[in-house]
mmCIF file of C-alpha atoms in Angstrom:
data_model
loop_
_atom_site.group_PDB
_atom_site.id
_atom_site.type_symbol
_atom_site.label_atom_id
_atom_site.label_comp_id
_atom_site.label_asym_id
_atom_site.label_seq_id
_atom_site.Cartn_x
_atom_site.Cartn_y
_atom_site.Cartn_z
ATOM 1 C CA MET Z 1 0.000 0.000 0.000
ATOM 2 C CA SER Z 2 1.446 3.327 -1.024
ATOM 3 C CA SER Z 3 1.751 6.079 1.576
ATOM 4 C CA ARG Z 4 1.640 8.821 -1.042
ATOM 5 C CA PRO Z 5 -2.100 9.504 -0.829
ATOM 6 C CA SER Z 6 -1.941 10.057 2.924
ATOM 7 C CA ARG Z 7 1.076 12.313 2.553
ATOM 8 C CA GLY Z 8 -0.752 14.210 -0.170
ATOM 9 C CA ALA Z 9 -3.831 14.617 2.000
ATOM 10 C CA ALA Z 10 -1.728 15.852 4.892
ATOM 11 C CA ARG Z 11 0.036 18.309 2.614
ATOM 12 C CA LEU Z 12 -3.295 19.588 1.300
ATOM 13 C CA ALA Z 13 -4.646 19.964 4.834
ATOM 14 C CA ALA Z 14 -1.552 21.947 5.813
ATOM 15 C CA ILE Z 15 -2.015 24.249 2.821
ATOM 16 C CA LEU Z 16 -5.695 24.836 3.622
ATOM 17 C CA ASP Z 17 -4.878 25.528 7.266
ATOM 18 C CA ALA Z 18 -2.327 28.134 6.155
ATOM 19 C CA LEU Z 19 -4.932 30.151 4.252
ATOM 20 C CA PRO Z 20 -5.722 33.572 5.750
ATOM 21 C CA ASP Z 21 -9.495 33.013 5.458
ATOM 22 C CA GLY Z 22 -11.874 30.402 6.779
ATOM 23 C CA LEU Z 23 -12.690 27.492 4.463
ATOM 24 C CA VAL Z 24 -15.882 25.493 5.049
ATOM 25 C CA LEU Z 25 -17.245 22.480 3.140
ATOM 26 C CA VAL Z 26 -20.983 21.807 3.162
ATOM 27 C CA ASN Z 27 -22.812 18.728 1.855
ATOM 28 C CA CYS Z 28 -26.150 18.413 0.078
ATOM 29 C CA ASN Z 29 -27.981 18.425 3.411
ATOM 30 C CA GLY Z 30 -26.598 21.864 4.202
ATOM 31 C CA THR Z 31 -24.374 20.403 6.922
ATOM 32 C CA VAL Z 32 -20.751 21.397 7.560
ATOM 33 C CA VAL Z 33 -18.559 18.344 6.902
ATOM 34 C CA ASN Z 34 -15.100 19.911 7.071
ATOM 35 C CA ALA Z 35 -13.353 23.187 7.851
ATOM 36 C CA ASN Z 36 -9.837 24.558 8.048
ATOM 37 C CA THR Z 37 -8.168 25.865 11.190
ATOM 38 C CA ILE Z 38 -9.141 29.498 10.548
ATOM 39 C CA ALA Z 39 -12.813 28.584 10.161
ATOM 40 C CA LEU Z 40 -12.739 26.514 13.350
ATOM 41 C CA GLY Z 41 -11.255 29.429 15.260
ATOM 42 C CA MET Z 42 -13.749 31.794 13.678
ATOM 43 C CA PHE Z 43 -16.938 29.842 14.417
ATOM 44 C CA GLU Z 44 -16.203 27.403 17.226
ATOM 45 C CA THR Z 45 -16.404 28.269 20.901
ATOM 46 C CA PRO Z 46 -15.263 26.035 23.793
ATOM 47 C CA GLY Z 47 -17.466 23.004 24.289
ATOM 48 C CA THR Z 48 -19.055 23.254 20.844
ATOM 49 C CA ALA Z 49 -18.266 21.846 17.401
ATOM 50 C CA LEU Z 50 -18.460 23.403 13.944
ATOM 51 C CA VAL Z 51 -18.537 20.165 11.927
ATOM 52 C CA GLY Z 52 -22.058 18.784 11.912
ATOM 53 C CA ARG Z 53 -23.704 22.193 12.211
ATOM 54 C CA GLY Z 54 -26.242 23.396 9.671
ATOM 55 C CA LEU Z 55 -24.867 26.064 7.348
ATOM 56 C CA LEU Z 56 -27.881 28.324 7.810
ATOM 57 C CA ASP Z 57 -27.380 28.213 11.576
ATOM 58 C CA LEU Z 58 -23.956 29.757 10.980
ATOM 59 C CA LEU Z 59 -24.878 32.041 8.067
ATOM 60 C CA PRO Z 60 -28.626 32.779 8.365
ATOM 61 C CA ASP Z 61 -28.596 35.134 5.364
ATOM 62 C CA PHE Z 62 -26.815 32.716 3.031
ATOM 63 C CA ASP Z 63 -28.747 31.847 -0.142
ATOM 64 C CA SER Z 64 -29.978 28.283 0.438
ATOM 65 C CA ARG Z 65 -30.346 27.795 -3.329
ATOM 66 C CA LEU Z 66 -26.563 27.501 -3.494
ATOM 67 C CA ILE Z 67 -26.542 24.361 -1.340
ATOM 68 C CA PRO Z 68 -25.926 21.217 -3.463
ATOM 69 C CA GLY Z 69 -29.134 19.402 -4.267
ATOM 70 C CA SER Z 70 -31.277 22.510 -4.449
ATOM 71 C CA MET Z 71 -33.771 22.338 -7.286
ATOM 72 C CA ARG Z 72 -33.749 26.109 -7.651
ATOM 73 C CA ARG Z 73 -30.966 27.670 -9.677
ATOM 74 C CA PRO Z 74 -29.404 30.621 -7.797
ATOM 75 C CA ASP Z 75 -29.432 33.970 -9.588
ATOM 76 C CA ASN Z 76 -26.135 35.221 -8.160
ATOM 77 C CA ALA Z 77 -23.890 32.323 -9.220
ATOM 78 C CA ASP Z 78 -21.994 31.876 -12.467
ATOM 79 C CA GLU Z 79 -22.071 28.740 -14.619
ATOM 80 C CA ARG Z 80 -19.634 26.999 -12.281
ATOM 81 C CA GLY Z 81 -21.626 27.846 -9.193
ATOM 82 C CA ARG Z 82 -19.258 30.560 -7.992
ATOM 83 C CA THR Z 83 -20.556 33.689 -6.311
ATOM 84 C CA LYS Z 84 -19.146 37.148 -5.822
ATOM 85 C CA PRO Z 85 -18.050 38.199 -2.310
ATOM 86 C CA THR Z 86 -21.136 39.002 -0.245
ATOM 87 C CA ARG Z 87 -21.252 40.654 3.158
ATOM 88 C CA MET Z 88 -23.492 39.186 5.839
ATOM 89 C CA VAL Z 89 -23.671 38.466 9.552
ATOM 90 C CA ALA Z 90 -22.230 35.153 10.768
ATOM 91 C CA ARG Z 91 -23.173 33.351 13.956
ATOM 92 C CA ARG Z 92 -20.729 31.434 16.150
ATOM 93 C CA THR Z 93 -21.630 28.091 17.668
ATOM 94 C CA ASP Z 94 -22.509 29.876 20.926
ATOM 95 C CA GLY Z 95 -24.812 32.330 19.121
ATOM 96 C CA GLY Z 96 -22.427 35.294 19.056
ATOM 97 C CA GLU Z 97 -22.525 37.333 15.842
ATOM 98 C CA PHE Z 98 -19.796 38.943 13.738
ATOM 99 C CA PRO Z 99 -19.559 40.470 10.220
ATOM 100 C CA VAL Z 100 -18.116 38.400 7.378
ATOM 101 C CA GLU Z 101 -17.617 38.367 3.624
ATOM 102 C CA VAL Z 102 -18.527 35.068 1.975
ATOM 103 C CA THR Z 103 -17.614 33.609 -1.410
ATOM 104 C CA SER Z 104 -18.867 30.189 -2.432
ATOM 105 C CA ALA Z 105 -18.252 27.686 -5.205
ATOM 106 C CA SER Z 106 -19.725 24.301 -6.090
ATOM 107 C CA LEU Z 107 -17.401 21.306 -6.021
ATOM 108 C CA GLU Z 108 -19.355 19.042 -8.326
ATOM 109 C CA ASP Z 109 -18.610 15.974 -10.381
ATOM 110 C CA GLY Z 110 -19.535 17.795 -13.575
ATOM 111 C CA ARG Z 111 -23.301 17.457 -13.126
ATOM 112 C CA GLU Z 112 -25.520 20.136 -11.675
ATOM 113 C CA ALA Z 113 -28.074 19.316 -8.998
ATOM 114 C CA TYR Z 114 -30.738 21.420 -10.696
ATOM 115 C CA ASP Z 115 -30.126 19.886 -14.113
ATOM 116 C CA SER Z 116 -32.790 17.233 -14.742
ATOM 117 C CA TYR Z 117 -30.375 15.456 -17.054
ATOM 118 C CA GLY Z 118 -27.435 15.720 -14.708
ATOM 119 C CA GLY Z 119 -27.915 12.538 -12.731
ATOM 120 C CA TYR Z 120 -27.314 14.264 -9.393
ATOM 121 C CA THR Z 121 -25.502 11.862 -7.046
ATOM 122 C CA GLY Z 122 -25.662 13.740 -3.762
ATOM 123 C CA ASP Z 123 -21.870 13.681 -3.498
ATOM 124 C CA GLU Z 124 -21.380 17.304 -4.473
ATOM 125 C CA LEU Z 125 -20.051 19.772 -1.939
ATOM 126 C CA LEU Z 126 -20.261 23.519 -1.507
ATOM 127 C CA MET Z 127 -17.050 25.307 -0.587
ATOM 128 C CA LEU Z 128 -17.292 28.616 1.252
ATOM 129 C CA VAL Z 129 -14.470 31.065 1.817
ATOM 130 C CA VAL Z 130 -15.324 33.178 4.848
ATOM 131 C CA ARG Z 131 -13.439 36.359 5.734
ATOM 132 C CA ASP Z 132 -13.907 37.922 9.171
ATOM 133 C CA LEU Z 133 -14.605 41.644 8.709
ATOM 134 C CA THR Z 134 -14.725 42.580 12.380
ATOM 135 C CA GLY Z 135 -11.738 44.945 12.230
ATOM 136 C CA THR Z 136 -12.582 46.165 8.729
ATOM 137 C CA VAL Z 137 -16.169 47.070 9.574
ATOM 138 C CA ASP Z 138 -15.040 48.839 12.745
ATOM 139 C CA THR Z 139 -12.543 50.870 10.713
ATOM 140 C CA GLU Z 140 -15.126 51.707 8.050
ATOM 141 C CA ALA Z 141 -17.592 52.804 10.720
ATOM 142 C CA GLU Z 142 -14.947 55.002 12.346
ATOM 143 C CA LEU Z 143 -14.070 56.565 8.987
ATOM 144 C CA ALA Z 144 -17.743 57.225 8.307
ATOM 145 C CA ARG Z 145 -18.126 58.869 11.714
ATOM 146 C CA SER Z 146 -15.036 60.994 11.091
ATOM 147 C CA GLN Z 147 -16.348 62.060 7.693
ATOM 148 C CA ARG Z 148 -19.697 63.056 9.179
ATOM 149 C CA GLN Z 149 -17.952 65.046 11.903
ATOM 150 C CA THR Z 150 -15.748 66.779 9.333
ATOM 151 C CA GLU Z 151 -18.773 67.659 7.208
ATOM 152 C CA MET Z 152 -20.620 69.086 10.212
ATOM 153 C CA ILE Z 153 -17.584 71.168 11.190
ATOM 154 C CA LEU Z 154 -17.223 72.507 7.648
ATOM 155 C CA ARG Z 155 -20.903 73.396 7.433
ATOM 156 C CA ALA Z 156 -20.782 75.209 10.750
ATOM 157 C CA ALA Z 157 -17.534 77.088 10.038
ATOM 158 C CA SER Z 158 -17.910 80.807 9.376
ATOM 159 C CA GLU Z 159 -14.657 80.793 7.403
ATOM 160 C CA GLY Z 160 -14.790 79.766 3.763
ATOM 161 C CA VAL Z 161 -13.099 76.442 2.974
ATOM 162 C CA VAL Z 162 -12.440 75.063 -0.515
ATOM 163 C CA GLY Z 163 -10.603 71.826 -1.282
ATOM 164 C CA THR Z 164 -9.097 70.873 -4.638
ATOM 165 C CA ASP Z 165 -7.480 67.838 -6.209
ATOM 166 C CA THR Z 166 -3.995 67.965 -7.736
ATOM 167 C CA ASP Z 167 -5.430 69.458 -10.942
ATOM 168 C CA GLY Z 168 -6.918 72.373 -9.029
ATOM 169 C CA ARG Z 169 -10.485 71.138 -9.449
ATOM 170 C CA VAL Z 170 -12.932 71.679 -6.612
ATOM 171 C CA VAL Z 171 -13.677 68.574 -4.551
ATOM 172 C CA LEU Z 172 -14.992 70.264 -1.415
ATOM 173 C CA VAL Z 173 -16.644 73.580 -0.625
ATOM 174 C CA ASN Z 174 -18.435 74.594 2.551
ATOM 175 C CA PRO Z 175 -21.521 76.854 2.685
ATOM 176 C CA ALA Z 176 -19.504 79.859 3.876
ATOM 177 C CA ALA Z 177 -17.183 79.692 0.854
ATOM 178 C CA ALA Z 178 -20.090 79.237 -1.546
ATOM 179 C CA GLN Z 179 -21.813 82.288 -0.069
ATOM 180 C CA ILE Z 180 -18.671 84.441 -0.292
ATOM 181 C CA LEU Z 181 -18.202 83.487 -3.934
ATOM 182 C CA GLY Z 182 -21.868 83.860 -4.872
ATOM 183 C CA HIS Z 183 -22.167 80.275 -6.078
ATOM 184 C CA ARG Z 184 -24.197 77.299 -5.013
ATOM 185 C CA ALA Z 185 -21.920 74.569 -3.698
ATOM 186 C CA GLY Z 186 -23.092 72.177 -6.408
ATOM 187 C CA GLU Z 187 -22.001 74.604 -9.141
ATOM 188 C CA LEU Z 188 -18.376 74.485 -8.017
ATOM 189 C CA GLY Z 189 -17.835 70.740 -7.723
ATOM 190 C CA GLY Z 190 -15.441 69.349 -10.342
ATOM 191 C CA ARG Z 191 -14.617 72.762 -11.853
ATOM 192 C CA GLU Z 192 -11.184 74.389 -11.962
ATOM 193 C CA LEU Z 193 -11.006 76.834 -9.086
ATOM 194 C CA HIS Z 194 -8.536 79.368 -10.472
ATOM 195 C CA PRO Z 195 -10.540 80.459 -13.565
ATOM 196 C CA LEU Z 196 -13.649 80.795 -11.408
ATOM 197 C CA ILE Z 197 -12.361 83.068 -8.660
ATOM 198 C CA LEU Z 198 -8.729 84.031 -9.346
ATOM 199 C CA ALA Z 199 -8.540 84.655 -13.081
ATOM 200 C CA LYS Z 200 -7.933 88.418 -12.651
ATOM 201 C CA ARG Z 201 -5.878 90.595 -10.361
ATOM 202 C CA ALA Z 202 -7.381 93.453 -8.358
ATOM 203 C CA ASP Z 203 -6.787 95.853 -11.274
ATOM 204 C CA GLY Z 204 -8.566 93.531 -13.706
ATOM 205 C CA GLU Z 205 -5.397 92.302 -15.397
ATOM 206 C CA PRO Z 206 -5.108 88.542 -16.047
ATOM 207 C CA PHE Z 207 -3.666 86.527 -13.162
ATOM 208 C CA PRO Z 208 -1.801 83.490 -14.563
ATOM 209 C CA TYR Z 209 -2.494 80.273 -12.683
ATOM 210 C CA GLU Z 210 1.231 79.486 -12.504
ATOM 211 C CA GLU Z 211 1.798 82.591 -10.372
ATOM 212 C CA SER Z 212 -0.891 81.763 -7.824
ATOM 213 C CA ALA Z 213 -0.375 80.443 -4.315
ATOM 214 C CA LEU Z 214 -2.645 77.501 -5.109
ATOM 215 C CA ALA Z 215 -0.500 76.427 -8.057
ATOM 216 C CA ASP Z 216 2.678 76.520 -5.972
ATOM 217 C CA THR Z 217 1.069 74.578 -3.130
ATOM 218 C CA LEU Z 218 -0.064 71.865 -5.532
ATOM 219 C CA LYS Z 219 3.365 71.765 -7.175
ATOM 220 C CA SER Z 220 5.726 72.058 -4.212
ATOM 221 C CA GLY Z 221 3.586 71.197 -1.213
ATOM 222 C CA ARG Z 222 4.402 74.535 0.418
ATOM 223 C CA LYS Z 223 1.891 76.433 2.509
ATOM 224 C CA HIS Z 224 1.135 80.070 1.653
ATOM 225 C CA ARG Z 225 -0.672 82.953 3.323
ATOM 226 C CA VAL Z 226 -1.664 85.876 1.103
ATOM 227 C CA ARG Z 227 -3.083 89.081 2.586
ATOM 228 C CA GLY Z 228 -5.398 91.267 0.526
ATOM 229 C CA GLN Z 229 -5.964 88.647 -2.184
ATOM 230 C CA VAL Z 230 -8.856 89.560 -4.451
ATOM 231 C CA LEU Z 231 -11.368 86.871 -5.380
ATOM 232 C CA TRP Z 232 -14.060 87.302 -8.010
ATOM 233 C CA THR Z 233 -17.652 86.280 -7.395
ATOM 234 C CA LYS Z 234 -20.075 84.745 -9.857
ATOM 235 C CA LYS Z 235 -21.476 88.245 -10.544
ATOM 236 C CA GLY Z 236 -18.019 89.641 -11.244
ATOM 237 C CA GLU Z 237 -17.690 91.487 -7.955
ATOM 238 C CA ARG Z 238 -14.340 91.789 -6.167
ATOM 239 C CA VAL Z 239 -13.973 90.307 -2.687
ATOM 240 C CA PRO Z 240 -10.717 91.101 -0.819
ATOM 241 C CA VAL Z 241 -9.695 88.287 1.550
ATOM 242 C CA ASP Z 242 -6.780 86.965 3.552
ATOM 243 C CA LEU Z 243 -6.160 83.634 1.888
ATOM 244 C CA THR Z 244 -4.241 80.547 2.998
ATOM 245 C CA THR Z 245 -3.371 77.537 0.867
ATOM 246 C CA ALA Z 246 -2.112 74.320 2.420
ATOM 247 C CA PRO Z 247 -1.257 70.901 0.973
ATOM 248 C CA VAL Z 248 -3.369 67.806 1.571
ATOM 249 C CA ARG Z 249 -1.382 64.578 1.821
ATOM 250 C CA ASP Z 250 -2.179 60.899 1.938
ATOM 251 C CA GLY Z 251 0.926 59.575 3.634
ATOM 252 C CA ASP Z 252 3.825 60.961 1.614
ATOM 253 C CA GLN Z 253 1.720 61.613 -1.488
ATOM 254 C CA LEU Z 254 0.339 65.058 -2.302
ATOM 255 C CA VAL Z 255 -3.325 64.566 -3.204
ATOM 256 C CA GLY Z 256 -4.662 68.114 -3.234
ATOM 257 C CA ALA Z 257 -4.868 71.433 -1.435
ATOM 258 C CA VAL Z 258 -7.206 73.302 0.841
ATOM 259 C CA MET Z 259 -7.846 77.019 0.581
ATOM 260 C CA THR Z 260 -9.253 79.018 3.485
#
């Protein structure tokens, strides 16, 4: 008797246990028949077992039509039974819940359970790759909270604030800035800022973009403060202001500028 198959199985098990995500195998009864180490750690709690549990007990929102043997063809699977990553709430064996992203694929013998000519054998399995999103969802929620706080601060600020991308196009404008410039905030989004409000000097002569504080900030990353800068409103009226431009960075990369 050759020992190669057992060595091969052990090698495969080691590879599956080394995966960063949970791997779960489900049979045609919707029962978990195998799982890698990550999945066991993800779902199992002391004194309980993952293998033998019903899939829908662990993933209540999972589409049961994807389980082998279903007579209903799932709408969200491709021809090979694979699905796109889907977020849902998972349930541990003790009932505790946590957010996950699930991808599934059918491991069939070439015949589909819902194909009347397929000769379904009941031996097919469903493989699920489960990614724990606990940290990711927490981070996304924190970012969303920070964004809401930033928006509220900008709306409440009496000082005008305008943000641009590296091309000098408006990506952010608060109500105070829109009021100063005589524009609605929606009119400014995506437009080049310089031609709108800085195209002319105080005497009406053209003001080249290359000579502006905004252009230098976007090019060099330097911060500038300009006293007595004249901005031009939508109606062509002059508005003298003290203006500051500062770079916006994402790590070491310059991604835009903010003008106040």
